[in-house]
XYZ file of C-alpha atoms in Angstrom:
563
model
C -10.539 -15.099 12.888
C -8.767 -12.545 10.569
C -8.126 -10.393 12.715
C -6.680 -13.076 15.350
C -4.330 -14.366 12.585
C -3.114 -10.489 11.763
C -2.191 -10.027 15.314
C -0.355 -13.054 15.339
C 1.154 -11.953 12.049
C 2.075 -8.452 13.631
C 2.840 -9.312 17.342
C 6.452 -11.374 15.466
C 7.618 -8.278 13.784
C 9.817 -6.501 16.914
C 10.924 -3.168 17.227
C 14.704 -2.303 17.915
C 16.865 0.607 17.698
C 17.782 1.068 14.288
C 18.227 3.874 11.855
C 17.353 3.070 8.488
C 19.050 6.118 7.119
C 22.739 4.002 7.354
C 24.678 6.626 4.576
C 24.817 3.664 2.349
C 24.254 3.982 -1.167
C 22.098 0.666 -3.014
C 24.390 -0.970 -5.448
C 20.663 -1.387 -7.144
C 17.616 -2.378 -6.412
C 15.950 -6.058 -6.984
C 12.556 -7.202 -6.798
C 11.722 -10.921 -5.267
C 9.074 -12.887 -6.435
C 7.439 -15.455 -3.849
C 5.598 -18.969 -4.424
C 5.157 -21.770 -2.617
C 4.273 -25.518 -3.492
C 2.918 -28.454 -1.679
C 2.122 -26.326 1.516
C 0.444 -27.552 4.893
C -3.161 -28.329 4.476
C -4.630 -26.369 7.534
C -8.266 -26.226 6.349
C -10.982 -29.184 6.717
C -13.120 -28.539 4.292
C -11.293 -26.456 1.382
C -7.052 -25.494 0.834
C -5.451 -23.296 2.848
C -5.738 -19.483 2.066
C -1.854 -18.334 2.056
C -0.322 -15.149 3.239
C 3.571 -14.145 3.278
C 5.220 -11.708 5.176
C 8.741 -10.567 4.815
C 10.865 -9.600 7.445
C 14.112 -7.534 7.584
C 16.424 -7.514 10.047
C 18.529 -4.180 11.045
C 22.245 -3.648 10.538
C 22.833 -2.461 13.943
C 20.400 -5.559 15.412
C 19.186 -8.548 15.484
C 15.608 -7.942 16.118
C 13.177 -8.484 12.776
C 10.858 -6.057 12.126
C 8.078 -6.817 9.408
C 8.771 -5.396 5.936
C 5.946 -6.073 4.064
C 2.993 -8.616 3.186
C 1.579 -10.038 0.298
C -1.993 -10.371 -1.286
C -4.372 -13.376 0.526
C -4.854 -15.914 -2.023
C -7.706 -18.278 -1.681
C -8.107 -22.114 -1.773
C -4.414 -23.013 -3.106
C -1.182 -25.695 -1.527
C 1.004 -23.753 -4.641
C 0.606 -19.876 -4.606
C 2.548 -17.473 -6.906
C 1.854 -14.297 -5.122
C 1.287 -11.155 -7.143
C 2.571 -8.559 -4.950
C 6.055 -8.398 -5.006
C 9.022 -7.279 -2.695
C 11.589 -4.483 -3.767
C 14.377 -3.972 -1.606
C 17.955 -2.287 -2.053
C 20.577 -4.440 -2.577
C 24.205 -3.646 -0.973
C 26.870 -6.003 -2.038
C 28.792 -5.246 0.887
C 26.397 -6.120 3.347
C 24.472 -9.017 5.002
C 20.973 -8.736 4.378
C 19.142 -11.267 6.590
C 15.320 -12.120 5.381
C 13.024 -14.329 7.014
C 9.649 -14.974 5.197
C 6.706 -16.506 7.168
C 3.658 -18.409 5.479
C 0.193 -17.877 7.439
C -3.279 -19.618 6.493
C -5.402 -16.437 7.305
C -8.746 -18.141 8.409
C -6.928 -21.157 9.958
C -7.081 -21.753 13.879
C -3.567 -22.863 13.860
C -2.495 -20.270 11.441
C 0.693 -21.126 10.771
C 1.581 -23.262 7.524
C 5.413 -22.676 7.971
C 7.592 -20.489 9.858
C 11.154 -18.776 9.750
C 12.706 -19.464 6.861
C 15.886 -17.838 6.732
C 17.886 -16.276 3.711
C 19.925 -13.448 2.927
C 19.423 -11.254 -0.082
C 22.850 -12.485 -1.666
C 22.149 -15.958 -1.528
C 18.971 -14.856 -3.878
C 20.895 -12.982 -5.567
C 23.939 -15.460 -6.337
C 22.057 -18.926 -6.709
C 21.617 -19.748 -10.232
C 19.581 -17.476 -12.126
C 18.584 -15.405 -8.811
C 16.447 -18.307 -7.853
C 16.407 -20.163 -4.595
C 14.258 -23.080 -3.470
C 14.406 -23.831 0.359
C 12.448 -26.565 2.184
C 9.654 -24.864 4.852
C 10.127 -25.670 8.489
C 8.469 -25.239 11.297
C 6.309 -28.193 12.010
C 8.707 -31.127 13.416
C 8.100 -34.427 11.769
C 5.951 -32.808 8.780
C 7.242 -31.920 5.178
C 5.479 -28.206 5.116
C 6.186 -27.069 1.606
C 8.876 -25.378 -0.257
C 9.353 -21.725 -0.937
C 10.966 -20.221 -4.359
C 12.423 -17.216 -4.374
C 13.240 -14.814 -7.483
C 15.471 -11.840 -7.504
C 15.566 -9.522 -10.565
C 17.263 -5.992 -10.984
C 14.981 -3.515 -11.171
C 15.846 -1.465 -15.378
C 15.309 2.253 -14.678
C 12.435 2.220 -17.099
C 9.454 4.727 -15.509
C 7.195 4.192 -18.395
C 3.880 2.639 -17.247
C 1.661 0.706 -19.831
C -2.296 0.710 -20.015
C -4.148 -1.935 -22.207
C -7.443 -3.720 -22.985
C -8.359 -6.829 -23.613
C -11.646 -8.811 -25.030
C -11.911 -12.322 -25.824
C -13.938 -14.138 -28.194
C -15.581 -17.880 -28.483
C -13.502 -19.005 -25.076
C -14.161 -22.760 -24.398
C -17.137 -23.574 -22.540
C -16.344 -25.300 -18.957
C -18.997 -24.768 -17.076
C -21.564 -27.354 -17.006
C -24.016 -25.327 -16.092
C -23.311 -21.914 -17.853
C -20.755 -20.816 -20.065
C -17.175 -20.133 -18.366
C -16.203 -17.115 -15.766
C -13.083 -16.448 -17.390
C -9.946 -14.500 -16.344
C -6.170 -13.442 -17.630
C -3.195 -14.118 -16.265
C 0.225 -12.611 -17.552
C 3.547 -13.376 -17.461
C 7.024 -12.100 -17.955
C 9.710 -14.651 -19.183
C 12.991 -14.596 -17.607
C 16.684 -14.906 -18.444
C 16.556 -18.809 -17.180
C 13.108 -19.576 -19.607
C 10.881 -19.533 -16.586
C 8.368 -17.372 -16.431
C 7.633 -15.289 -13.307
C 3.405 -13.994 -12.859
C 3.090 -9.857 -13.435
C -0.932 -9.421 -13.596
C -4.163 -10.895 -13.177
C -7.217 -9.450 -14.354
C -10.632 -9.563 -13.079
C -13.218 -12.520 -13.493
C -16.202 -11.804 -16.167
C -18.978 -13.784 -15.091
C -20.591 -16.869 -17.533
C -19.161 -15.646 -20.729
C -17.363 -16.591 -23.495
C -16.798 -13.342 -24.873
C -15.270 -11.454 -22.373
C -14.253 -7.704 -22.119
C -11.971 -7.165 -18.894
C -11.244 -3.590 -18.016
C -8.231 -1.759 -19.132
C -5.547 -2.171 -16.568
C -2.072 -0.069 -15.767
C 1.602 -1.929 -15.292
C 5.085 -0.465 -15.079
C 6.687 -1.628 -18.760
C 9.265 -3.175 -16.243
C 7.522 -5.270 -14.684
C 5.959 -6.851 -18.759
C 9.623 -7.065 -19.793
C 11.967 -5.445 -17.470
C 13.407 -3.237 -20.529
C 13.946 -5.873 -23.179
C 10.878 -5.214 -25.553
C 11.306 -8.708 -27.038
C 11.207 -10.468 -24.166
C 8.175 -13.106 -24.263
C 5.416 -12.203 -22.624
C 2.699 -15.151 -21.816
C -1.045 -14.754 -21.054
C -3.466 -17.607 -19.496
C -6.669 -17.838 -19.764
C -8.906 -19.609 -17.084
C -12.205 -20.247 -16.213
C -12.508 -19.375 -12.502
C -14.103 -21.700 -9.827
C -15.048 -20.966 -6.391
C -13.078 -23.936 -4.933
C -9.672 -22.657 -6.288
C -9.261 -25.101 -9.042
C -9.550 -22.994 -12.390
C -10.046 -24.660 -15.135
C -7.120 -24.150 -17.646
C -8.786 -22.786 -21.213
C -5.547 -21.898 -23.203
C -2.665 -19.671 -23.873
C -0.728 -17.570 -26.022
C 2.610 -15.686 -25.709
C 3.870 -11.904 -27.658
C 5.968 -9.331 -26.471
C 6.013 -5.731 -25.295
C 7.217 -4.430 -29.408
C 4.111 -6.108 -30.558
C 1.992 -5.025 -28.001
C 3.128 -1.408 -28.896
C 1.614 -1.855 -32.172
C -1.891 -1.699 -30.861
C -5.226 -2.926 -32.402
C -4.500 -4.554 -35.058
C -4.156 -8.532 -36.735
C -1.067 -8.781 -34.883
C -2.933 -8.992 -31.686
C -5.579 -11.139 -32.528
C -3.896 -14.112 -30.511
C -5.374 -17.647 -30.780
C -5.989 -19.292 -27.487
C -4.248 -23.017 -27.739
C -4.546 -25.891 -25.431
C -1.730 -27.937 -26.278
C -3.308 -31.090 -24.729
C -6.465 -30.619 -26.723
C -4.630 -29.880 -29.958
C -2.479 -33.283 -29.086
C -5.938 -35.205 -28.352
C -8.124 -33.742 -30.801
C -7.183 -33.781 -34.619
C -9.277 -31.445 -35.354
C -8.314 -28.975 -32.546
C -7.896 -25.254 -34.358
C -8.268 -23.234 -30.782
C -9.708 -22.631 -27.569
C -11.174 -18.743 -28.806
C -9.042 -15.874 -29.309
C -8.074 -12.387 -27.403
C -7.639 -9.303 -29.038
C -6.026 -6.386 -28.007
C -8.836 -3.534 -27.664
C -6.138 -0.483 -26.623
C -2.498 -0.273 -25.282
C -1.131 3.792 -24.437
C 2.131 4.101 -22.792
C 3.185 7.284 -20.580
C 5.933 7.845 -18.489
C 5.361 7.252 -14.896
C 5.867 10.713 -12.962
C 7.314 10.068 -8.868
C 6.503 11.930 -5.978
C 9.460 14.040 -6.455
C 8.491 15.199 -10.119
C 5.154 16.565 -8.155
C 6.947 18.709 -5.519
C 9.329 19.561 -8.134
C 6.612 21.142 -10.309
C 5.511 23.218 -7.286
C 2.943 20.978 -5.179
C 2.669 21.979 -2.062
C 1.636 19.502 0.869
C -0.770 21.212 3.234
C -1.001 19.400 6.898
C -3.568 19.703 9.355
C -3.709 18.196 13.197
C -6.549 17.369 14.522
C -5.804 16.333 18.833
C -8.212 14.010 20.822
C -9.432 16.095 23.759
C -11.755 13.398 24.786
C -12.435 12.295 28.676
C -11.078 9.047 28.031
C -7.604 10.123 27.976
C -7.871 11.002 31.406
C -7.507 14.585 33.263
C -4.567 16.488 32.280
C -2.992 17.695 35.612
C -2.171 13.893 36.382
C 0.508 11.722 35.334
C -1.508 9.134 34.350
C -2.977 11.231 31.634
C -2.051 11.056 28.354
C -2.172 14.690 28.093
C 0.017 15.270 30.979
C 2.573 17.518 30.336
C 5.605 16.455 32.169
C 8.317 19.274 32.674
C 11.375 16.809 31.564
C 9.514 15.133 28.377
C 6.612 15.343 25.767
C 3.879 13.231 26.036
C 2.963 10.605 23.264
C 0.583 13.299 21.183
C 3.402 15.744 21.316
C 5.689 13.100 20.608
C 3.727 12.000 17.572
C 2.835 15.686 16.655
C 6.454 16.734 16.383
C 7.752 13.561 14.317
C 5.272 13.977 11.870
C 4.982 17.550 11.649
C 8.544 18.049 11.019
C 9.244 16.324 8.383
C 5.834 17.384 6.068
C 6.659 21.092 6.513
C 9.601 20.888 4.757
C 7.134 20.307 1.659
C 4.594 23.762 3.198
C 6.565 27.001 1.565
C 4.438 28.842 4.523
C 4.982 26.759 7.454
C 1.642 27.890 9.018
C -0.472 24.774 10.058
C -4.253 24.532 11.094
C -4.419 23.007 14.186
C -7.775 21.357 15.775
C -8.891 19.896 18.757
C -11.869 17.491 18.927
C -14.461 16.405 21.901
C -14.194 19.087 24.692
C -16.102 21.837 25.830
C -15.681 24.926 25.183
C -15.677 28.025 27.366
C -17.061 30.504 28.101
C -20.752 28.662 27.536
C -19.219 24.693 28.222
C -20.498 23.612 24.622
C -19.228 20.459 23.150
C -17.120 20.726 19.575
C -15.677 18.338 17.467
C -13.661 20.710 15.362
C -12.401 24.176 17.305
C -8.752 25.483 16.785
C -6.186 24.749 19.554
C -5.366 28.749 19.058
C -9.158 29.863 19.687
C -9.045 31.664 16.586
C -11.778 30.603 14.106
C -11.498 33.084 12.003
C -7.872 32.111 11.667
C -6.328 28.536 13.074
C -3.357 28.431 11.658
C -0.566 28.170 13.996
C 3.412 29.268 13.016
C 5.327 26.140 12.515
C 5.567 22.623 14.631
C 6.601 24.954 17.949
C 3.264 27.355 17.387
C 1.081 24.089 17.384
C 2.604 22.437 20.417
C 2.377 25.696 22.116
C -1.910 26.259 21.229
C -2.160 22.226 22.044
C -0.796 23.056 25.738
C -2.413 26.311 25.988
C -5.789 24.641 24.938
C -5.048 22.173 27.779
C -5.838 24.460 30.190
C -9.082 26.510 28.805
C -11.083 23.224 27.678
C -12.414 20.319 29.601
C -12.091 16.560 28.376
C -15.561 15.390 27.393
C -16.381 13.337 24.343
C -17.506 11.521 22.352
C -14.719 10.459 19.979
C -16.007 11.817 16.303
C -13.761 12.068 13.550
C -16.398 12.873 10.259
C -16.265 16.740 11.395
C -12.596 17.251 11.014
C -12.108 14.746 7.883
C -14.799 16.868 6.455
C -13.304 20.461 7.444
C -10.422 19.258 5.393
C -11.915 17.691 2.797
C -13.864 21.538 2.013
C -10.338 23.051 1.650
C -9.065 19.956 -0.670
C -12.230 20.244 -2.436
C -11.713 23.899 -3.575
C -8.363 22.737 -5.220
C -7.951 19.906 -7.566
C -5.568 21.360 -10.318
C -2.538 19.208 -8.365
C -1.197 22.279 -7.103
C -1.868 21.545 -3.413
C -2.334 17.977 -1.550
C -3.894 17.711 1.961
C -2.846 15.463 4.924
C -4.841 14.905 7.875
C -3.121 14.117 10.877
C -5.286 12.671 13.981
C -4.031 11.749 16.870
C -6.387 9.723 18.928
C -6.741 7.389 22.424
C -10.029 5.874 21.918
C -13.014 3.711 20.309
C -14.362 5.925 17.296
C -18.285 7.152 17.683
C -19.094 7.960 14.794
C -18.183 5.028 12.528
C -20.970 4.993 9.733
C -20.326 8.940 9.367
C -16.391 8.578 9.374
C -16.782 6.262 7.095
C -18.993 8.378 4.628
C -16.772 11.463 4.923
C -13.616 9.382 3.892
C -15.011 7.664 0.623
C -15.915 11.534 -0.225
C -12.222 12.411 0.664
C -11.263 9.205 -1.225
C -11.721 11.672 -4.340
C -10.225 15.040 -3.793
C -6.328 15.674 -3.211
C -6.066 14.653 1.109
C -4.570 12.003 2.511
C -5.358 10.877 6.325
C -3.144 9.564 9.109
C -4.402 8.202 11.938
C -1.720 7.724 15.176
C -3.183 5.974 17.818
C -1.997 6.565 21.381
C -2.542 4.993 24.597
C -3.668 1.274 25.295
C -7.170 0.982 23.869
C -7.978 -1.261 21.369
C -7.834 0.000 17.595
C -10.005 -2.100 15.760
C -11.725 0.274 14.069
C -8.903 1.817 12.698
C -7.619 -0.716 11.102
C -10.743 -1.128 9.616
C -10.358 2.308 8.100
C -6.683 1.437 6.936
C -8.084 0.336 3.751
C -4.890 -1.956 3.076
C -6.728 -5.268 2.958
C -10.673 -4.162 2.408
C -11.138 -1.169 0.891
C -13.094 1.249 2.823
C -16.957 1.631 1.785
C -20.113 3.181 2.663
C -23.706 2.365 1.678
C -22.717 0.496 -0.625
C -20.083 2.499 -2.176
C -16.348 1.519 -2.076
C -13.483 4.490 -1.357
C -11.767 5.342 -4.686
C -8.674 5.425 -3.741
C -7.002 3.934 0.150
C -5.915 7.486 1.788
C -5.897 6.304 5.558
C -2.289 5.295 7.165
C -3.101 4.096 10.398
C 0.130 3.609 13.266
C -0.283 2.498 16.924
C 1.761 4.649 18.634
C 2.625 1.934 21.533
C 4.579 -0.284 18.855
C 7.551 2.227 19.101
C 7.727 2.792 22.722
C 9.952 0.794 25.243
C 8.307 -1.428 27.724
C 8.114 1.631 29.972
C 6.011 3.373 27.505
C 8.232 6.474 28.439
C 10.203 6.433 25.420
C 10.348 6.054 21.721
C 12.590 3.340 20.472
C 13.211 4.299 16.838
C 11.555 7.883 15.702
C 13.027 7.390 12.556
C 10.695 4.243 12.214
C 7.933 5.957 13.473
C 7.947 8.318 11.179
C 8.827 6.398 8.117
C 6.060 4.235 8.922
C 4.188 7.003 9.436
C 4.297 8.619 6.195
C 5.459 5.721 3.907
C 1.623 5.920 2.244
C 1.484 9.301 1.045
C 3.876 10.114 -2.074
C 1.633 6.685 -3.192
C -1.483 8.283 -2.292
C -0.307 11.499 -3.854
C 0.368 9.931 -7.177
C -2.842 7.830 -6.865
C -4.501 11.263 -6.575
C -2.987 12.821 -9.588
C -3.256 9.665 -12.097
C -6.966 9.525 -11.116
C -7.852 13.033 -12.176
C -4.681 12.944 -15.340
C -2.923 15.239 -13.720
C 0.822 15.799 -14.836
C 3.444 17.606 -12.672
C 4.545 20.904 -13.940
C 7.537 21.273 -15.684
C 10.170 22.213 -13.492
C 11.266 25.676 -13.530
C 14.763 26.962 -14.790
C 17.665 28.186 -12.037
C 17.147 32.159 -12.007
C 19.482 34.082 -14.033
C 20.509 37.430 -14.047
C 20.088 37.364 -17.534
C 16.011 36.610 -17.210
C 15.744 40.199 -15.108
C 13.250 42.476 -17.518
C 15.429 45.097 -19.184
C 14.716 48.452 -18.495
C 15.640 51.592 -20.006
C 18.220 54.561 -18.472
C 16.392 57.382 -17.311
């Protein structure tokens, strides 16, 4: 039913003509918070399990096109999503929003739909908060939505602390309690807007939770003295946590480490008003707190990271023999076909980050003359010894030469070329080099279980993988391997970090399916993961980016003497 609801979910965001890159310069940017209260009731037999999604609209159209989506969250009417929306904010311009509420296992997903704002009216209601009745549903009150606009401080410092708690309340009538953390920032108005929620420790009363890493702005926005409040709960299955107690401090004391100062009591104000002789609900100490500044994608390349990309083509039967115009391969005199198409939009804009421009290029699932043997990893230039290819024109030119030596056979494996890869990314982990993967594919994967395998071992070296899906099959599987929802796993082991981008190819072409809408969409969608992935990579393993070098100078030439 997921699945039903995400198509629903994805089939309202359309695509239109429209170049993000406008020459406009953000007056700032602003991050919106999102809850909801007294939504729809969709479920029979527990709450409704809320999703939002965010869509834009484009200056130069009036098509929406989906922006972005928040976290699932189960069993609630009155969700405070964690996952928050940062957008740039241009005074001068009308930036429509529409935000959409789904129940993700419901039959009749929808809770609420199209509510309209723009970003000023966020912005200029009092204290950047705006409260609009949910529609949708005639003759039903579906909810209200709050929204919560903030400018973004230019603070890049990113926090990681620790937590334990000691003699919690017990709630469970069975066991102990299952308890869990929630934080909050205060803001300007008093109220207080959600920033983090740990993980649940199971029947305890003296939990440790595992350290956890947030952007200082997002605690306190820059003001160090701004309150900071922390819940605890004991979680329950049903959604309805049982409140413990709470107890506010602030990023300056929180800098201060372990110490009495963070030794917080846990109070239930309606126990200490019922109970005379009420002292606390337990405590929570603070175990660790480090702060480091958080490096961008930019300070990488910068410090001398290079991006090395790989293509790997599907030369698989399925996409249907080349010399015909019903191919997919077909290579039509007057225009590229929808691999070259998504070769060349990729392609050039990641070799701008390659100092060498030369580019491996592999083919998968043909046969291969002179003996007709099938290979799921053979270079489009025939050179094993050496498949790198000059540039985006040298690969297009060994993909259409390779068009006419091989035959189309199958099946469709990916595990050999994620794995070629991952033995190059593998020999280098200092951060000096980062790997993408580009596969362009028609069909059903084949080799799911190994696929699967070979990306939770990628999951830990420096590679990223993008997956651009071509033709009118159905994609399931790839979405499944878009860790954005679930992560990725295999016996039993979970990926340890998402590195697959997956992009249907047919959500950018024209109803023809002749031409591409909005490349520059494409390709930001394209690539959006990977300076995130990137950084991901290099926080994992503690890597920093290398100072960045000095402008040469005549004056640092090596002196030599006269003859």
């Amino acid at each position: 039913m997921e699945g039903d609801v995400m198509d629903k979910v994805e089939a309202t965001a359309t695509v239109c003509d429209f170049d993000p890159i406008s020459g406009s310069i953000p007056a700032t940017k602003v991050e919106i918070t999102v809850s909801c209260r007294n939504l729809l009731d969709r479920d029979t037999f527990s709450k409704s399990d809320p999703l939002l999604v965010l869509y834009t609209q484009g200056a130069e159209c009036k098509q929406w096109r989906e922006f972005g989506r928040t976290e699932v969250i189960d069993n609630t009417l009155n969700p405070d999503f964690i996952r928050k929306y940062i957008l740039d904010y241009f005074f001068e311009e009308k930036q429509n929003l529409r935000f959409d509420v789904y129940d993700i296992d419901s039959k009749s997903p929808d809770l609420a739909k199209h509510v309209h704002c723009t970003l000023g009216e966020i912005v200029g209601s009092p204290a950047s908060r705006l409260e609009k009745p949910l529609g949708g549903i005639p003759g039903k009150k579906c909810g209200t939505i709050i929204l919560s606009a903030e400018e973004l401080g230019n603070c890049r410092d990113y926090a990681t602390m620790q937590f334990c708690a000691n003699k919690l309340d017990k709630k469970d009538f069975f066991g102990k309690s299952d308890p869990f953390m929630v934080f909050y920032r205060s803001n300007e108005d008093g109220t207080f807007t959600i920033c983090h929620k740990t993980e649940v420790m199971k029947n305890t009363l003296h939990p440790v939770w595992q350290p956890f890493s947030i952007p200082v702005r997002a605690l306190c926005n820059g003001d160090y003295e701004r309150a900071i409040k922390a819940e605890v709960y004991d979680w329950d299955r049903d959604g309805s946590h049982d409140f413990i107690g709470e107890f506010t401090t602030s990023y300056k004391t929180l800098c201060r480490g372990q110490n009495q100062l963070n030794v917080h009591e846990v109070v239930n104000a309606k126990k200490k008003i019922k109970k005379k002789r009420y002292i606390n609900s337990g405590t929570v100490s603070l175990l660790s707190f480090n702060v480091e500044s958080e490096h961008t994608f930019l300070d990488y390349i910068k410090g001398g990271t290079q991006i090395h990309f790989t293509v790997a083509i599907d030369f698989t039967a399925s996409n249907g023999n080349p010399s015909q115009s019903t191919s997919l391969h077909y290579m039509n005199p007057y225009q590229m076909n929808a691999y070259a198409m998504a070769l060349k939009a990729v392609g050039e804009i990641i070799q701008d980050y390659d100092s060498d421009k030369m580019f491996p290029a592999l083919g998968f699932g043909a046969k291969l003359p002179p003996d007709g043997r099938v290979s799921h990893e053979f270079p489009l230039n025939g050179n094993i010894e050496n498949p790198y290819c000059n540039g985006m024109q040298g690969i297009l030119d060994a993909y259409h030469q390779s068009l006419k030596t091989v035959q189309l056979y199958g099946p469709t494996n990916f595990a050999p070329v994620v794995n070629h890869v991952a033995s190059y990314a593998a020999a280098v982990q200092d951060g000096s080099q980062y790997f993408v993967l580009l596969i362009i594919t028609d069909g059903v994967i084949s080799d799911m279980a190994q696929t699967k395998e070979a990306i939770v071992n990628a999951a830990k070296l420096p590679m990223s993988i993008i997956i651009v899906g071509v033709g009118q099959a159905e994609f399931d599987a790839m979405v499944e391997l878009d860790g954005d929802d679930i992560r990725i796993s295999s016996r039993g082991k979970l990926a340890e970090r998402d590195i697959v981008q997956f992009v249907p190819f047919r959500d950018y072409m024209d109803r023809t399916g002749n031409h591409v809408l909005s490349m520059a969409r494409l390709v930001k969608d394209v690539l959006a993961e990977i300076p995130d992935q990137l950084i991901s990579y290099m926080k994992s393993r503690a890597i920093k980016p290398n100072p960045v070098p000095p402008p040469y100078s005549p004056v640092d030439q090596p002196q030599t003497n006269p003859v």
